[in-house]
Coordinates of C-alpha atoms in Angstrom, one line a residue:
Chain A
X1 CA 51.8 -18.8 -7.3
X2 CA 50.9 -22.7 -6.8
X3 CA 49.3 -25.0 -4.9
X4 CA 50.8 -24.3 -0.8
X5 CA 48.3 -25.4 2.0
X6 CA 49.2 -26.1 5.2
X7 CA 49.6 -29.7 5.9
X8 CA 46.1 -31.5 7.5
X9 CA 46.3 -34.8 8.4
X10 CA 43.1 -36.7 7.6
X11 CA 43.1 -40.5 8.3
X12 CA 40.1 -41.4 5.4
X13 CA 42.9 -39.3 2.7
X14 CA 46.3 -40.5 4.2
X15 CA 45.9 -43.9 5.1
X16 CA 44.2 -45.1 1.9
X17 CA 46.5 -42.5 -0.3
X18 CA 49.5 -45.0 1.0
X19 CA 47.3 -48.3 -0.4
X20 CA 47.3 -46.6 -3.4
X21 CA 49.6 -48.4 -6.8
X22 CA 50.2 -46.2 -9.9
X23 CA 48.4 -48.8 -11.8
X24 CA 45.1 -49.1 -9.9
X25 CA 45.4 -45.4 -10.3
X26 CA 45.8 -45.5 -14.2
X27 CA 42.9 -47.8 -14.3
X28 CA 40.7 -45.9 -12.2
X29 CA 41.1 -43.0 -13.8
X30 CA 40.6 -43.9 -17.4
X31 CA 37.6 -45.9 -16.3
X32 CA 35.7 -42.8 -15.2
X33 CA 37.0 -40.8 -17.8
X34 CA 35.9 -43.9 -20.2
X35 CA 32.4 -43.1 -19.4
X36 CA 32.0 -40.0 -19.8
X37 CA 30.8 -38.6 -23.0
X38 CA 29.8 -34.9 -24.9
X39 CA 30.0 -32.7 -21.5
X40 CA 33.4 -33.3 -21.1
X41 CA 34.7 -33.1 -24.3
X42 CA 32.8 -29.8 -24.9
X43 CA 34.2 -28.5 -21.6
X44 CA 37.5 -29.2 -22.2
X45 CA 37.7 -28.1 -25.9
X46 CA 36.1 -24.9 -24.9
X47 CA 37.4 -23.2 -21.8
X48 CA 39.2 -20.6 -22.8
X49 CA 41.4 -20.3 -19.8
X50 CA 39.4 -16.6 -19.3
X51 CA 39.1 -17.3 -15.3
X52 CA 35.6 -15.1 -15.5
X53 CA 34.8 -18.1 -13.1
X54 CA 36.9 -16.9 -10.3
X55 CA 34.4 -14.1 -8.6
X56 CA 31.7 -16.6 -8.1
X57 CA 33.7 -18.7 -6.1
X58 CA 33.2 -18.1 -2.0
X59 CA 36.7 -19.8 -1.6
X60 CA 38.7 -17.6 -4.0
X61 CA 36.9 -14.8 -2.6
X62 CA 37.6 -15.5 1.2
X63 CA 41.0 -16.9 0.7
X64 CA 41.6 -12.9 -0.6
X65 CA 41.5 -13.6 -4.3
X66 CA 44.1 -16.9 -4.1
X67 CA 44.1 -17.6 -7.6
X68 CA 45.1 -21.8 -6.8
X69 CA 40.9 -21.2 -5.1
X70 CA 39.4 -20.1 -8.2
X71 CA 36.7 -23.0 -10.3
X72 CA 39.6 -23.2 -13.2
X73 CA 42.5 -23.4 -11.5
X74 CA 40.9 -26.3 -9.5
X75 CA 39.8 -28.1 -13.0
X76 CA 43.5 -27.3 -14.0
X77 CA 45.0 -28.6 -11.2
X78 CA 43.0 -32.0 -10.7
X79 CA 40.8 -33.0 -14.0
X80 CA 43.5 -31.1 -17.1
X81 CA 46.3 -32.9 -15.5
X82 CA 44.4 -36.5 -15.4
X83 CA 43.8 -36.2 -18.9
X84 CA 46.6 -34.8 -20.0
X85 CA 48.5 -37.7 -18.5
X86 CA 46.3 -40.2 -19.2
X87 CA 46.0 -41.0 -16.1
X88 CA 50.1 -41.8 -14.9
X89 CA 49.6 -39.7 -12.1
X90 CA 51.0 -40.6 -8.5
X91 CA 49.3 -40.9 -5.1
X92 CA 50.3 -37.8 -4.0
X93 CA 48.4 -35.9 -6.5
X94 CA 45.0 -38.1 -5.9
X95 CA 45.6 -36.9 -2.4
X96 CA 45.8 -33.4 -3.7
X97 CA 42.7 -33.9 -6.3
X98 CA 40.7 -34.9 -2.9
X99 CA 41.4 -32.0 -1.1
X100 CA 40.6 -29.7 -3.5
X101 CA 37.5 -31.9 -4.7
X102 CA 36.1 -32.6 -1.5
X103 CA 37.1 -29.9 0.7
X104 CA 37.5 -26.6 -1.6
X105 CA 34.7 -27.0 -3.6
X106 CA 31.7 -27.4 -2.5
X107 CA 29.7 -27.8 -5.7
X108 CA 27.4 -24.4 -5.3
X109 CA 27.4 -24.5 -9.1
X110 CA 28.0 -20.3 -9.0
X111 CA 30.7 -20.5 -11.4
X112 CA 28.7 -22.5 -13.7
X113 CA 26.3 -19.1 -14.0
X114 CA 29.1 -17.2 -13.9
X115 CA 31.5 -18.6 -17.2
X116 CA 29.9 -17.2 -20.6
X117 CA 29.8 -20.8 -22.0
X118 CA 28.1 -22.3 -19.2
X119 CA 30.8 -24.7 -18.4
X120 CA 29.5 -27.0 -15.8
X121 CA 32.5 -27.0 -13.4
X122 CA 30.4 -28.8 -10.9
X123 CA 30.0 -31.8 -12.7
X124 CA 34.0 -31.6 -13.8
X125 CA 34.7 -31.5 -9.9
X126 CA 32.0 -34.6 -9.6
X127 CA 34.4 -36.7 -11.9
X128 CA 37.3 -36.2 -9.7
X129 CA 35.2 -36.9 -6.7
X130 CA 33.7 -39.7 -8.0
X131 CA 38.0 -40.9 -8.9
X132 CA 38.9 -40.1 -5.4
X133 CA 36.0 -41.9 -3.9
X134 CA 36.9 -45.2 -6.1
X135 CA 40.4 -44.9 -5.0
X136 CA 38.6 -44.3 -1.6
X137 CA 40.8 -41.5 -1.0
X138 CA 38.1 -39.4 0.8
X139 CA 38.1 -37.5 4.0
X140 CA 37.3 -39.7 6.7
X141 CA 34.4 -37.6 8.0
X142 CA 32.5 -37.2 4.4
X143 CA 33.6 -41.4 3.7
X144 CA 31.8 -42.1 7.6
X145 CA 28.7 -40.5 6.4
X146 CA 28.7 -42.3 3.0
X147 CA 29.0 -45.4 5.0
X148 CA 26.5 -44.3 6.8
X149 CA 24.2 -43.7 3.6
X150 CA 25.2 -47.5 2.5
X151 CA 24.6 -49.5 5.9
X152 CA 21.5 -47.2 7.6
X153 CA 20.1 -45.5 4.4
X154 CA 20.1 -42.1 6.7
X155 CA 23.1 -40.1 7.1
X156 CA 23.4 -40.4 10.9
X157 CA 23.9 -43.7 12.0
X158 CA 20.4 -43.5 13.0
X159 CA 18.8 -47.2 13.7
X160 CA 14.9 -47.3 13.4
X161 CA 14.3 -47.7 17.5
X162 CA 16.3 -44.4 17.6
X163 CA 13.9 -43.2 14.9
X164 CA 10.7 -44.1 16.2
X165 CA 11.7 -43.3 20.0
X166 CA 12.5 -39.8 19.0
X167 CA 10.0 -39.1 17.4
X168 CA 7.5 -40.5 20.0
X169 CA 9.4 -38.6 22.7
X170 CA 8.5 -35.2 20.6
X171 CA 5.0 -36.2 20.0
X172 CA 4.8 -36.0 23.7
X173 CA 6.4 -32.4 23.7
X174 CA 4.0 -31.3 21.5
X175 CA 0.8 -32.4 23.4
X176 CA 2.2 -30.4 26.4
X177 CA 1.2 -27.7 24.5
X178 CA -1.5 -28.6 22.4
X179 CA -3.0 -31.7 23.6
X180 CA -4.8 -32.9 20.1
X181 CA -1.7 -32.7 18.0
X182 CA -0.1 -36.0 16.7
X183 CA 2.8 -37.0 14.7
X184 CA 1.1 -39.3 12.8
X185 CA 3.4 -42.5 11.3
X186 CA 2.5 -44.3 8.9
X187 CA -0.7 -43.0 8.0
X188 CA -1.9 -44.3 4.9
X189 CA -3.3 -42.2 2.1
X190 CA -2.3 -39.1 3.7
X191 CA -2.0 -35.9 1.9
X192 CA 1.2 -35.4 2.1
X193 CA 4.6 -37.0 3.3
X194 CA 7.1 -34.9 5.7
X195 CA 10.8 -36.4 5.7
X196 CA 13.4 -34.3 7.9
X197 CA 17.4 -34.6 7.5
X198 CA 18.9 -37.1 9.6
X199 CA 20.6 -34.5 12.2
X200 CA 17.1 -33.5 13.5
X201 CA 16.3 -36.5 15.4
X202 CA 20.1 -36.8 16.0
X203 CA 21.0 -33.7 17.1
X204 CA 17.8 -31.3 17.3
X205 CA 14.5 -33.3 17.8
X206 CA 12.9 -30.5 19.3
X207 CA 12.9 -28.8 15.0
X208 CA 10.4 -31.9 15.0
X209 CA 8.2 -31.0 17.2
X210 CA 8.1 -27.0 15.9
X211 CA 7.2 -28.6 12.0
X212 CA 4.7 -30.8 14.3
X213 CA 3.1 -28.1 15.7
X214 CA 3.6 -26.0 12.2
X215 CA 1.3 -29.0 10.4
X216 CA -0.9 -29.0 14.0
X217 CA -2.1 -25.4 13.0
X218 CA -2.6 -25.4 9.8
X219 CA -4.3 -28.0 9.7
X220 CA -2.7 -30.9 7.3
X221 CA -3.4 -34.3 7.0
X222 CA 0.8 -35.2 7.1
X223 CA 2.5 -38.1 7.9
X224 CA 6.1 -39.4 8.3
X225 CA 7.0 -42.6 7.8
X226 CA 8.5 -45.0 10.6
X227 CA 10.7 -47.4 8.1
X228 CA 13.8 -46.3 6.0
X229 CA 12.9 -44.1 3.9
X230 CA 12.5 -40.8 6.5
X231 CA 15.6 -39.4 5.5
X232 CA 15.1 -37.0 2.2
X233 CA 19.3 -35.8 2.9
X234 CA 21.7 -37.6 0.3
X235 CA 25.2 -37.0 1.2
X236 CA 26.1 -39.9 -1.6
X237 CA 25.7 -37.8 -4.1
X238 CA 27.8 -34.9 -3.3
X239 CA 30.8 -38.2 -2.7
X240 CA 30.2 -39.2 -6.2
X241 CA 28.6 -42.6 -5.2
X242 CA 26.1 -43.4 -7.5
X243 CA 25.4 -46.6 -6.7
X244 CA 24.5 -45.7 -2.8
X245 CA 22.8 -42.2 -4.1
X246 CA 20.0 -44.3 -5.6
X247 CA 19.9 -46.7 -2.9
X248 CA 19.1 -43.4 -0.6
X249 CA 16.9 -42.1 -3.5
X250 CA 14.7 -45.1 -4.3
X251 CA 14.1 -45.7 -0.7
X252 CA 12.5 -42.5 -0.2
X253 CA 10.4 -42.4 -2.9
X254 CA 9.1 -46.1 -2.6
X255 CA 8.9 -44.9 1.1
X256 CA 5.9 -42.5 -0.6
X257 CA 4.5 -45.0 -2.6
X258 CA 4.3 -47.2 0.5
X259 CA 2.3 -44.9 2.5
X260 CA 0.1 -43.8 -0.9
X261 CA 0.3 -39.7 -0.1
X262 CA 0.1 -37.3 -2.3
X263 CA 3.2 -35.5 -1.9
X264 CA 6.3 -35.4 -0.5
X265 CA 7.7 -32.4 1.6
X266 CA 10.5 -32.2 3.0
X267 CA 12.2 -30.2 5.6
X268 CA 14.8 -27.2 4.5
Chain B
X1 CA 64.7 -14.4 -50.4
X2 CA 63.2 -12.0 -52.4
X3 CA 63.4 -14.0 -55.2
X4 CA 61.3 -16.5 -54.0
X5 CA 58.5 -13.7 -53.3
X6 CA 58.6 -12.0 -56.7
X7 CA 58.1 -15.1 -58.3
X8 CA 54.1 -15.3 -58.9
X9 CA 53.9 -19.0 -58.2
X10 CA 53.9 -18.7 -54.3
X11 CA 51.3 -16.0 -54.1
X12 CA 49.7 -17.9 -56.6
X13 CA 49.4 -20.8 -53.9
X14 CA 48.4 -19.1 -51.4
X15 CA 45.9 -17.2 -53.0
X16 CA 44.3 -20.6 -55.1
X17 CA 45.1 -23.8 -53.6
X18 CA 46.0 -23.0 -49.9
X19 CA 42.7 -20.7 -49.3
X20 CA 40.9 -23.5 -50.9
X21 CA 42.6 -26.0 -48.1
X22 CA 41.5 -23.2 -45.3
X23 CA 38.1 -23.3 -45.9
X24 CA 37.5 -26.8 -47.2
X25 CA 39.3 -27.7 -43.7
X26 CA 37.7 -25.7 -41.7
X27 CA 34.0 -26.0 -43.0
X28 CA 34.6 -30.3 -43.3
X29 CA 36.3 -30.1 -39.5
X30 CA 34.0 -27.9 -38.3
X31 CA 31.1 -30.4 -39.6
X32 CA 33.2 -33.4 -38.2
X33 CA 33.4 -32.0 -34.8
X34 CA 29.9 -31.1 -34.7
X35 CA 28.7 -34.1 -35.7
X36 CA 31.0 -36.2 -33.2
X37 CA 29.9 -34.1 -30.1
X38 CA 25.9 -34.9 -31.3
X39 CA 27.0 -38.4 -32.0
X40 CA 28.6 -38.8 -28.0
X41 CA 25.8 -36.6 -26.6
X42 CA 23.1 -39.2 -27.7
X43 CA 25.5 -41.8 -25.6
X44 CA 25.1 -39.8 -22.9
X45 CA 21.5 -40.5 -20.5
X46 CA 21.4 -37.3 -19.2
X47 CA 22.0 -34.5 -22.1
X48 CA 19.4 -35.2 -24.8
X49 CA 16.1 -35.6 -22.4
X50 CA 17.4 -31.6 -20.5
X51 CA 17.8 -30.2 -23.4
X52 CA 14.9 -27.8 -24.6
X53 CA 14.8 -24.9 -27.2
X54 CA 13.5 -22.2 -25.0
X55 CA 15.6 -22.5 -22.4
X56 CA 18.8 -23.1 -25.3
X57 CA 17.7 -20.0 -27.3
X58 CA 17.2 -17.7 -24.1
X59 CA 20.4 -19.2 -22.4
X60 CA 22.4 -17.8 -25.7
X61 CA 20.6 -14.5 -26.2
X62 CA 20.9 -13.9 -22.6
X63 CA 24.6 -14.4 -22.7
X64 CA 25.3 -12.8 -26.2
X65 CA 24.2 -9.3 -25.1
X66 CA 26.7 -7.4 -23.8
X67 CA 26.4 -6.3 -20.1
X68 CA 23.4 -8.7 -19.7
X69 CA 24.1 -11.1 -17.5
X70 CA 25.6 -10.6 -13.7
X71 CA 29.0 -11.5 -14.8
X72 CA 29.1 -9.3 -17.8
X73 CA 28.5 -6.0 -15.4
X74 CA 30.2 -7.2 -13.1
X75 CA 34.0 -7.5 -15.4
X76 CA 32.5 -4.7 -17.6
X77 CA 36.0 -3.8 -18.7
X78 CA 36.5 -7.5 -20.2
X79 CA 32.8 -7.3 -21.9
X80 CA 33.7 -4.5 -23.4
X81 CA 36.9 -5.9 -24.4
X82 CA 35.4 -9.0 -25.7
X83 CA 32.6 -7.9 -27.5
X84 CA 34.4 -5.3 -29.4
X85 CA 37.3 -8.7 -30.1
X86 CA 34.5 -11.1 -31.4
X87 CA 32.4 -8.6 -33.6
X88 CA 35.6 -7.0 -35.2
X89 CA 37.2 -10.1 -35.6
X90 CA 34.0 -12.3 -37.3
X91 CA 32.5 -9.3 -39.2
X92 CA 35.5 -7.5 -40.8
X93 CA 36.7 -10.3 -42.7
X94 CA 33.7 -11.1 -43.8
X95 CA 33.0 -7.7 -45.4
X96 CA 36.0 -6.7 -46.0
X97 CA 36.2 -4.3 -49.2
X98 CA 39.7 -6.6 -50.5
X99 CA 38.1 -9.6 -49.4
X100 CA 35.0 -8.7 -51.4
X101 CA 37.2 -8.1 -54.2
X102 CA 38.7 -11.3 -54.3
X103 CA 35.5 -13.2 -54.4
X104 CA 33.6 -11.0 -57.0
X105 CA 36.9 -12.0 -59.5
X106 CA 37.0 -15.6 -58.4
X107 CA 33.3 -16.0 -58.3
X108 CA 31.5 -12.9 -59.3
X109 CA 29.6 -12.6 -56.4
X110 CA 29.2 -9.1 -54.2
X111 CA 27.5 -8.4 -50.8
X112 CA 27.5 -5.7 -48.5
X113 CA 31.2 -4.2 -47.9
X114 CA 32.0 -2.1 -44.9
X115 CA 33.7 1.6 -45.6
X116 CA 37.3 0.9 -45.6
X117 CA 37.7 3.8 -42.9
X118 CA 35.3 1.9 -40.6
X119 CA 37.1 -1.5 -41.5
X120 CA 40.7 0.0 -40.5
X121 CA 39.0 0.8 -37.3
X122 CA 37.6 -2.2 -36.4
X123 CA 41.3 -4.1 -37.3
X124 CA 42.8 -1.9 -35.0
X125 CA 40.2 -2.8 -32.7
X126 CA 40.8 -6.3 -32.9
X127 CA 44.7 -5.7 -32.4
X128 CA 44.0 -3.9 -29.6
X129 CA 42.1 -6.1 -27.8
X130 CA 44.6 -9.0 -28.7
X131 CA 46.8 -7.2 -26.6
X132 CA 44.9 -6.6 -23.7
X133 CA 43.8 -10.1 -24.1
X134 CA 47.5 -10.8 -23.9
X135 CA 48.0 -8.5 -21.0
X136 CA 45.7 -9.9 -19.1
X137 CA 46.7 -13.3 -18.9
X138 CA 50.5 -12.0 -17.9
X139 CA 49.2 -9.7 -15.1
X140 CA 46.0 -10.8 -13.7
X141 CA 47.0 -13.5 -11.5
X142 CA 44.1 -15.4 -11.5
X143 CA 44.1 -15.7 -15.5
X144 CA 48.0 -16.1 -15.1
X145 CA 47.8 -19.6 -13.1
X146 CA 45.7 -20.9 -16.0
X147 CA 47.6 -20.3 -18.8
X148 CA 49.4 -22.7 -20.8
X149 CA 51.9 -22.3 -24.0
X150 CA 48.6 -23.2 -26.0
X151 CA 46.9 -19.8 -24.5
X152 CA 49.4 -17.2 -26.4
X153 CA 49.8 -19.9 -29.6
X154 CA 45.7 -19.3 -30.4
X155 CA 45.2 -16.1 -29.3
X156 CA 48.0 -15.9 -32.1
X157 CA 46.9 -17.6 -34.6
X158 CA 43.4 -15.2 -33.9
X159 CA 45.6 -11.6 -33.6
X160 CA 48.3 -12.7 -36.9
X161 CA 46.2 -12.4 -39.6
X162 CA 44.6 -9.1 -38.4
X163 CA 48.3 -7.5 -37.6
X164 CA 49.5 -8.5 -41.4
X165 CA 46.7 -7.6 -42.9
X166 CA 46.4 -3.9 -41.3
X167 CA 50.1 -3.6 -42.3
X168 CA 49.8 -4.9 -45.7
X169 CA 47.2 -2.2 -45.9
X170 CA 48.7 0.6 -45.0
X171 CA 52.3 -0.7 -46.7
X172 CA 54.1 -0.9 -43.4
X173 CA 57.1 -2.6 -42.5
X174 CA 57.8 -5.4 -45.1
X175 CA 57.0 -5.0 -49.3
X176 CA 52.9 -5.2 -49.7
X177 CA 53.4 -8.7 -51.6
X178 CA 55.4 -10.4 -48.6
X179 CA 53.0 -9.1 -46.2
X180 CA 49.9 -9.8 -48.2
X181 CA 51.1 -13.4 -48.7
X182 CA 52.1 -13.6 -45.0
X183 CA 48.3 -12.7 -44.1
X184 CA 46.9 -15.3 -46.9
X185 CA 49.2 -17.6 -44.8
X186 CA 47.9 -16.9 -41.4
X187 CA 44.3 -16.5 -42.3
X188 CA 44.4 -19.9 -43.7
X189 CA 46.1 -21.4 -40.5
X190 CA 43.2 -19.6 -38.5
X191 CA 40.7 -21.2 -40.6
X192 CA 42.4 -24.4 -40.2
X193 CA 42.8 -24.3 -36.2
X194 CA 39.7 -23.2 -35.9
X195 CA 37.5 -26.6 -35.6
X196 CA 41.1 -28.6 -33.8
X197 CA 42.1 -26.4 -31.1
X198 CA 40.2 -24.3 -28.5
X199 CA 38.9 -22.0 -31.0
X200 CA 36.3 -24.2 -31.7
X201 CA 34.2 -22.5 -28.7
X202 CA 33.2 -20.8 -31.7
X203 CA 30.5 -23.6 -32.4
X204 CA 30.8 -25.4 -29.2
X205 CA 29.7 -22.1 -27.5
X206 CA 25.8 -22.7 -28.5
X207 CA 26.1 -26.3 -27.2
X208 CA 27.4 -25.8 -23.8
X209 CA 25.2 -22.9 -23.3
X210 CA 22.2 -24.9 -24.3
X211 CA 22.7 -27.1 -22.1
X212 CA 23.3 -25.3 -19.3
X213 CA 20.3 -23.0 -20.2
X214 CA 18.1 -26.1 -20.2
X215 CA 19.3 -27.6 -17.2
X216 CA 18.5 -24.2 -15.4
X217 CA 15.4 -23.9 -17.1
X218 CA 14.9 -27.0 -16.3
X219 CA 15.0 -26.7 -12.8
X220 CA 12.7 -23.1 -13.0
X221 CA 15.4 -20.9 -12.7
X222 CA 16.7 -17.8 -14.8
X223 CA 20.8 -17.4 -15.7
X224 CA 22.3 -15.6 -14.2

């Protein structure tokens, strides 16, 4: 048994895989692992090789117990070698380590509850992630939303027009029905602050105007803001980039200090 | 060869200076390592401010009954397995009748000794589960496509010392003195290997565990 997939072709892990030079790989590679500390050292001094992880893996499970899908044999096939080599490795195997990374893991952290010493596959998997991404040898669609993240600070592409329109549009929806209600923006002081995922305006505003009319009975004193900031989702973080993640993050919470509520709440 | 066995001098070593190397190695590396992992887990932003003693304590207890935790009922022939590898192989040397023996003339010190019947058992136990141990990473395909050379050479070095000393016991196969010296020899390695190789999840077993015990904690929810 190896590692046999059927080819894919992805532009956002092809294209850049071919830019790629053994020594910006070296480089990359040992600077990542260069910063990492106790966790990994523990982790990879202690794994025992037992493959306990294996059952709480949804991949390994529906790929009919494919041993190459289980959490170790992903570690073993992407992080072990890295280290092992010290980071000589070639661009055919970062194009590997992103496919598994980003594409057959999905960082549920299962197998973490699942291995007796509580080895913390997830964040293992979030080092080679974060290698891949500063290679920027990442699937175009996950790379696009990043981007997205960096330039927009939602995950959509959403520009604040689009924001505030949509939003307006359901406020209207919601007065069909119940003729008082508001979706207040902006409302200083409120109690609390509501901040959906971008794909609800983009794709299904009308999940606005049901939390609208949620908040209408009940009774809340709720508000959303109409600035950046609206979007609690953080895709960033599951691509390993830090520095956008806390762009994302520190938005949304100054986005609550802004508007001085008491809490924020936030939709799924 | 079997000169070089009859003459005292080797079993001589092996019983004074090399025993001596076994455990000053293994209690000083053991120390080191310890220290080094506290030492890079200060460096680290995100380990010291998680951890917390509940959590730690109730992460290892949950995880060091046997059929306790999800994963534990849910492989109940490896918990079994493991459990009865781990006890047999931590408590029976350490109160061993012979070993016991050997301390009380070097030292003169005594503590509780387990009924030799009772420790025969619980060798064979451990050689037992060696094997399955070995079995399963040759036929379970999932274990199989994570082993390495290094895999087989520790759970060696962990199943050597039990084999020679059960047939030093019981006078089997090679004279009592070459066998007996053969086990001095492979304890001591195990003792050695211990705080350098993978074995070392002896110690390193409480630290990973407390940290992922805090971080669940941490985030109000139970292991699993």
């Amino acid at each position: 048994m190896s590692y046999d997939r059927k080819s894919i072709p992805d532009l956002g892990i092809d294209e850049s895989a071919k830019r790629l030079t053994p020594e910006k790989i070296e480089k990359t590679i040992n600077a990542v692992l260069k910063g990492t500390g106790a966790r990994l050292k523990a982790y990879l001094e202690t794994c025992i090789h037992c493959a306990l992880c294996s059952e709480a893996c949804h991949y390994y499970l529906s790929h009919d117990k494919d041993p190459s899908y289980s959490p170790v044999a992903k570690v073993k096939m992407t992080l072990w070698e890295m280290v092992k080599k010290k980071g000589k490795v070639d661009a055919d195997f970062i194009r590997q380590c992103s496919r598994i990374a980003y594409t057959e893991c999905n960082r549920c952290r299962r197998c973490s509850l699942y291995c007796p010493y509580g080895i913390d596959i997830w964040y293992l998997m979030a080092l080679v992630r974060r290698i891949c991404l500063l290679l920027k040898v990442v699937p175009q669609y996950q790379m696009d939303t990043n981007y997205s993240h960096s330039a927009t600070l939602n995950m959509m592409w959403l520009k604040q027009d689009d924001w505030v329109d949509t939003v307006q549009w359901q406020e209207e929806e919601v007065r069909m029905d119940y003729p008082t209600a508001r979706i207040p923006f902006d409302k200083e002081g409120a109690e609390i602050m509501y901040t959906p995922i971008a794909p609800e305006p983009k794709f299904k505003p009308q999940l606005l105007a049901a939390t609208a009319k949620i908040f209408h009975a009940a009774g809340v004193d709720w508000t959303m803001p109409s600035f950046d900031g609206w979007d609690n989702s953080d895709i960033s973080m599951h691509s390993a980039d830090f520095e956008t993640m806390a762009r994302v993050e520190r938005k949304h919470f100054e986005a609550a200090i802004k508007l001085k509520v008491k809490r924020i709440v936030m939709c799924e | 060869m079997y000169d070089v066995i009859k003459d005292p001098s080797l079993y001589n070593f092996v019983r004074g200076p090399l025993v001596w190397i076994g455990f000053l190695v293994f209690i000083g590396g053991s120390i080191y390592k310890i220290r080094e992992l506290i030492l890079l887990a200060k460096k680290e932003k995100t380990v010291i401010p998680f951890l917390d003693l509940k959590f730690s304590l109730r992460s290892i207890l949950h995880w060091a009954l046997p059929f306790n935790s999800v994963n534990w009922r849910k492989r109940w022939v490896m918990t079994v397995m493991t459990f009865l590898f781990h006890i047999c192989l931590v408590f029976t040397p350490i109160f061993l009748l012979s070993h016991n023996v050997l301390w009380h003339e070097s030292w003169s010190i005594t503590w509780w000794t387990l009924p030799e019947g009772l420790a025969d058992i619980m060798t064979i136990i451990v050689i037992i589960t060696s094997i399955f141990f070995f079995l399963r990473r040759i036929l379970a395909p999932e274990v199989r496509f994570v082993t390495f050379t290094s895999d087989y050479l520790i759970l060696a070095i962990a199943f050597v010392p039990f084999l020679t000393g059960f047939l030093a016991y019981h006078q089997l196969l090679f004279p009592y003195n070459v066998m007996v010296i053969l086990h001095m020899i492979s304890g001591s390695a195990m003792l050695i290997a211990i705080p350098f190789t993978r074995l070392g999840h002896m110690f390193y077993f409480f630290f990973t565990r407390a940290y992922l015990g805090s971080e669940v904690g941490f985030r109000r929810g139970t292991d699993w």
